[in-house]
Amino acid sequence: MTVKHWSKMQERGNQFGMQTLLFAYRVLGRKGLWIVLFPVLLYFFLSGKTARLASLQFLTQVNHYNGVDKQATWRDSFRHFRSFADSAFDKIDAWLNRIKQSDIVYTNEALYKQLDEQSQGAVFIGSHLGNLEVCRALSQHRRSKAINVLVFTHHAVEFNKILQRINPAVSVNLIQVTDLGPDIAILLKEKVEQGEIVVIVGDRTSSSSAGRVVECDFLAKPAPFSQGPFILAALLDCPVFFLFCLKDRSEQKGVFYRVVFEKYADKLVLPRKTRQQALQTVIADYASRLAHYTALYPYQWFNFYDFWQNDHTVIRDQKKGK
């Protein structure tokens, strides 16, 4: 049986809706907007069968991974949807400068400071766990190398255009791509050599080509991970970091954002003779770190589709007219 690829799933929302969201947020504030949007969130939850079932599957798998023999419930899934909606408000807060330096806790901050002082750029491999958009907006608090973010959906581009109208000072360049071809690699190589940062997510398979994946254990179950981001990181010949931005809470600080930098390699090397084995190793390492943080923050996992689906059986974007 064939199923839809993540890139084929309709993006629920449009530019007018996003602009309305921003206007209402500024007028009503966060708590007020939540009251207004709650029925909308409930509608999306009830009508979004594919996303809802994927959420239940994922949360159940996390339970098993964490040693809890329990099936996720609709209540758990709705909490998952609510967390996703709340993450949109976090993005707006970041662009409106409502997130202060005291609200941020950096893991291995010295690594970023060291990178910031160097002339060379780097690759940050992120994911759809947590909120990378908050990381990008928070770059304004620093000396700030220019940040180039590869995105794979039109929705992401439009939402970030609206956010950048709020605060044009945020130095973020969005590059929409459908595939990681040679032209993109050349462009990004130039940017890295100029000392800029390239951010790409490692947890989405190719929207155009099936089979360009490596299967790795993720939450105790084999899942397909795209080779593209890791091959690109090797081609750019620069330091490679894993990056996570997670919303957290403590009695002392209340709500805060945990930004995790993990340096993986000074340069990612994929020898020609052992390329597949080297790819398997680096992607398995990434999947392991992703699983570690996903198990700790499951409700901040924003891949609402069957993440473990067979990459060869999903229907991808087709050329117009076919």
C-alpha atoms as one frame of an Amber mdcrd trajectory, in Angstrom:
protein
   0.000   0.000   0.000   1.275   3.473  -0.865   0.892   6.445   1.435   1.527
  10.148   1.095   5.007  11.517   1.559   5.256  14.331   4.120   5.766  16.849
   1.278   2.448  15.828  -0.321   0.406  16.595   2.760  -1.583  19.795   2.451
  -0.204  22.669   4.476  -3.078  23.744   6.650  -3.042  27.482   6.750  -2.336
  30.395   4.427  -0.720  33.800   4.392  -3.924  35.629   5.308  -4.434  33.279
   8.246  -0.883  33.844   9.447  -1.233  37.622   9.187  -4.506  37.431  11.120
  -2.781  35.342  13.773  -0.050  37.936  14.166  -2.514  40.851  14.350  -4.664
  39.088  16.941  -1.601  38.182  18.969  -0.496  41.791  19.153  -3.992  42.962
  20.171  -5.067  40.177  22.534  -1.755  38.896  23.834  -0.850  35.257  24.225
  -3.524  34.242  26.743  -6.271  36.100  24.941  -5.382  34.590  21.596  -5.375
  31.097  23.074  -9.013  31.543  24.099  -9.951  32.622  20.585  -7.943  29.912
  18.835  -8.920  26.973  20.998 -11.966  26.044  18.823  -9.765  26.342  15.715
  -7.180  24.008  17.234  -9.939  21.560  18.172 -11.221  21.627  14.576  -7.772
  20.879  13.147  -7.353  18.068  15.653 -10.698  16.424  14.861 -10.439  16.859
  11.084  -6.756  15.971  10.746  -7.019  12.189  10.866  -3.611  11.465   9.311
  -1.761  13.815  11.661  -3.754  12.620  14.664  -3.008   8.942  14.016   0.672
   9.757  13.406   0.755  11.575  16.738  -0.749   8.589  18.551   1.715   6.222
  16.859   4.683   8.420  17.748   3.699   8.992  21.386   3.076   5.273  21.864
   6.520   4.510  20.424   8.107   7.021  22.823   6.349   5.296  25.714   7.798
   1.945  24.644  11.265   3.485  24.220  11.038   4.961  27.723  10.020   1.589
  29.165   6.358   2.501  29.642   3.903  -0.136  28.415   1.102   2.262  27.547
  -0.789   3.245  24.413  -1.078   6.990  23.817  -4.600   8.405  24.187  -6.510
  11.106  22.328  -5.812  13.364  25.295  -2.081  12.836  24.801  -2.419  13.555
  21.078  -4.391  16.744  21.681  -1.663  17.901  24.058   0.785  17.224  21.214
  -1.282  19.412  18.832  -1.551  22.110  21.492   2.219  22.148  21.897   2.620
  22.603  18.145   0.245  25.596  18.164   2.063  27.060  21.150   5.359  26.850
  19.264   4.007  29.350  16.718   3.564  31.872  19.532   7.148  31.223  20.635
   8.330  32.183  17.145   6.421  35.456  17.338   7.749  36.164  20.833  11.282
  35.699  19.569  10.811  38.109  16.674   9.114  40.664  18.942  12.125  40.554
  21.305   9.924  39.219  24.103  12.417  36.443  24.840  15.254  37.781  26.958
  18.793  36.505  27.328  17.864  35.379  30.845  15.218  33.093  29.292  17.886
  31.133  27.420  20.146  28.393  28.745  22.952  27.340  26.401  24.549  23.926
  26.470  28.193  24.164  25.377  27.884  27.896  24.785  31.668  28.168  24.580
  31.548  26.207  21.325  29.322  28.824  19.729  31.432  31.687  21.028  34.524
  30.077  19.585  32.815  29.596  16.241  31.564  33.181  16.277  35.125  34.452
  16.627  36.407  32.448  13.666  36.249  33.537  10.051  35.024  30.172   8.860
  31.367  29.210   8.786  29.713  25.984   9.879  26.824  23.618   9.292  24.147
  23.169  11.956  22.045  20.042  11.503  18.741  20.511  13.277  15.371  18.797
  13.233  11.635  19.269  13.708  12.083  18.674  17.414  11.682  21.884  19.379
  11.802  25.271  17.744  14.708  26.136  15.448  12.944  29.363  14.520  13.506
  30.610  18.063  17.217  29.870  17.649  17.337  31.889  14.446  15.607  34.912
  15.920  17.780  34.800  19.019  20.828  35.279  16.812  20.147  39.003  17.036
  21.454  38.947  20.618  24.912  37.993  19.390  27.627  39.276  17.105  25.764
  37.198  14.585  27.207  35.468  11.651  24.696  35.493   8.828  22.432  32.448
   9.028  21.177  30.590   5.959  18.313  28.195   6.583  17.292  25.575   4.053
  13.510  25.067   4.079  11.437  22.585   2.126   7.912  24.045   2.254   6.307
  27.205   0.920   4.415  27.581   4.194   7.669  28.000   6.141   8.871  30.689
   3.745   5.662  32.716   3.972   5.465  32.517   7.761   9.045  33.673   8.131
   8.508  36.536   5.664   5.758  37.806   7.944   7.954  37.414  11.030  10.827
  39.272   9.387   8.531  42.220   8.707   8.215  42.475  12.482  11.957  42.634
  12.974  14.067  43.025   9.806  17.214  43.151  11.948  17.254  39.372  12.284
  19.955  38.182   9.922  18.362  35.070   8.447  18.315  34.070   4.802  15.720
  31.435   3.892  16.584  29.237   0.939  13.669  27.161  -0.333  14.778  23.925
  -1.961  13.112  20.829  -3.345  16.317  18.830  -3.719  19.933  19.212  -2.640
  21.566  19.515  -6.060  25.005  20.805  -7.152  23.753  24.394  -7.575  22.672
  24.547  -3.922  25.974  23.009  -2.800  27.986  25.649  -4.726  25.891  28.481
  -3.292  26.264  27.235   0.265  29.979  26.553  -0.140  30.469  30.246  -0.966
  28.478  31.266   2.096  30.451  29.024   4.448  33.730  30.354   3.054  32.448
  33.860   3.845  31.983  32.825   7.478  28.240  32.226   7.384  26.212  29.456
   9.005  24.085  26.944   7.125  21.168  25.325   8.968  19.468  22.223   7.597
  17.179  19.673   9.193  18.198  16.037   9.115  14.841  14.405   9.853  12.975
  14.827   6.556  13.429  12.537   3.558  13.763  13.886   0.010  10.571  15.371
  -1.447  11.538  14.346  -4.985  13.600  11.140  -4.909  12.820   7.856  -3.200
  15.468   5.619  -1.733  18.141   8.201  -0.964  17.985   7.226   2.674  19.820
   5.336   5.362  17.754   3.299   7.784  18.790   3.857  11.374  17.369   2.954
  14.745  15.162   5.740  16.050  13.308   5.241  19.311  13.967   1.483  19.036
  12.499   1.162  15.548  14.184   1.479  12.097  13.400   4.777  10.365  14.539
   6.299   7.049  16.842   9.324   7.245  17.821  11.326   4.198  21.434  11.106
   3.060  21.297  14.596   1.538  21.961  16.836   4.567  24.985  14.782   5.603
  26.457  14.566   2.110  26.000  18.338   1.856  27.738  18.853   5.210  30.721
  16.845   3.932  30.873  18.833   0.689  30.934  22.139   2.578  34.173  21.067
   4.301  33.594  22.899   7.587  32.707  22.210  11.238  29.453  20.307  11.765
  27.212  20.755  14.798  23.963  19.158  15.930  21.519  21.828  17.090  18.383
  21.629  19.247  16.236  24.365  20.795  13.864  22.979  23.408  11.309  24.664
  25.609  11.769  23.757  29.248  10.565  24.696  32.716  12.071  24.733  36.194
  11.004  25.976  39.622  13.831  28.507  39.654  13.525  29.951  36.137   9.956
  29.128  35.131   9.700  28.744  31.344  13.006  28.962  29.467  14.615  27.777
  26.225  17.395  25.218  26.226  19.695  25.705  23.217  21.932  22.688  22.661
  25.091  22.831  20.518  26.875  19.536  20.054  29.988  19.594  17.912  30.107
  16.477  15.776  33.202  16.998  13.636  35.710  19.623  12.526  35.000  18.321
   9.040  32.702  15.549   7.960  34.671  13.072   5.829  33.000  10.468   3.601
  35.813   8.410   1.981  34.907   7.179  -1.492  35.703   3.538  -0.773  33.749
   3.411   2.489  31.214   6.147   1.790  28.094   4.136   2.575  29.527   2.844
   5.824  30.616   6.366   6.825  27.144   7.717   6.008  25.553   4.970   8.070
  27.734   5.906  11.025  27.120   9.654  10.994  23.386   9.339  10.408  23.115
   6.723  13.156  24.930   9.129  15.495  22.510  11.917  14.559  19.484   9.629
  14.982  20.769   8.592  18.413  21.057  12.193  19.634  17.689  13.049  18.114
  16.092  10.087  19.886  17.730  11.099  23.177  16.157  14.566  23.163  12.899
  13.378  21.610  12.365  10.939  24.471  12.887  13.810  26.926  10.636  16.291
  25.065   8.117  14.152  23.114   5.441  16.829  22.866   7.882  19.071  21.008
   8.195  16.605  18.117   6.542  18.272  15.119   6.613  15.581  12.429   2.917
  14.781  12.104   3.205  11.836   9.730   4.346   8.215   9.950   8.038   8.829
  10.523   8.895   5.123  10.182   7.169   4.637   6.823   9.001   2.802   4.029
  10.581   5.501   1.871  10.028   3.516  -1.326   6.263   3.253  -0.858   5.311
   6.887  -0.326   3.852   9.079  -3.061   5.998  12.136  -3.727   5.410  15.382
  -5.570   4.668  14.740  -9.217   5.406  16.985 -12.180   2.523  19.154 -13.286
   0.115  17.284 -15.495   1.057  13.823 -14.295
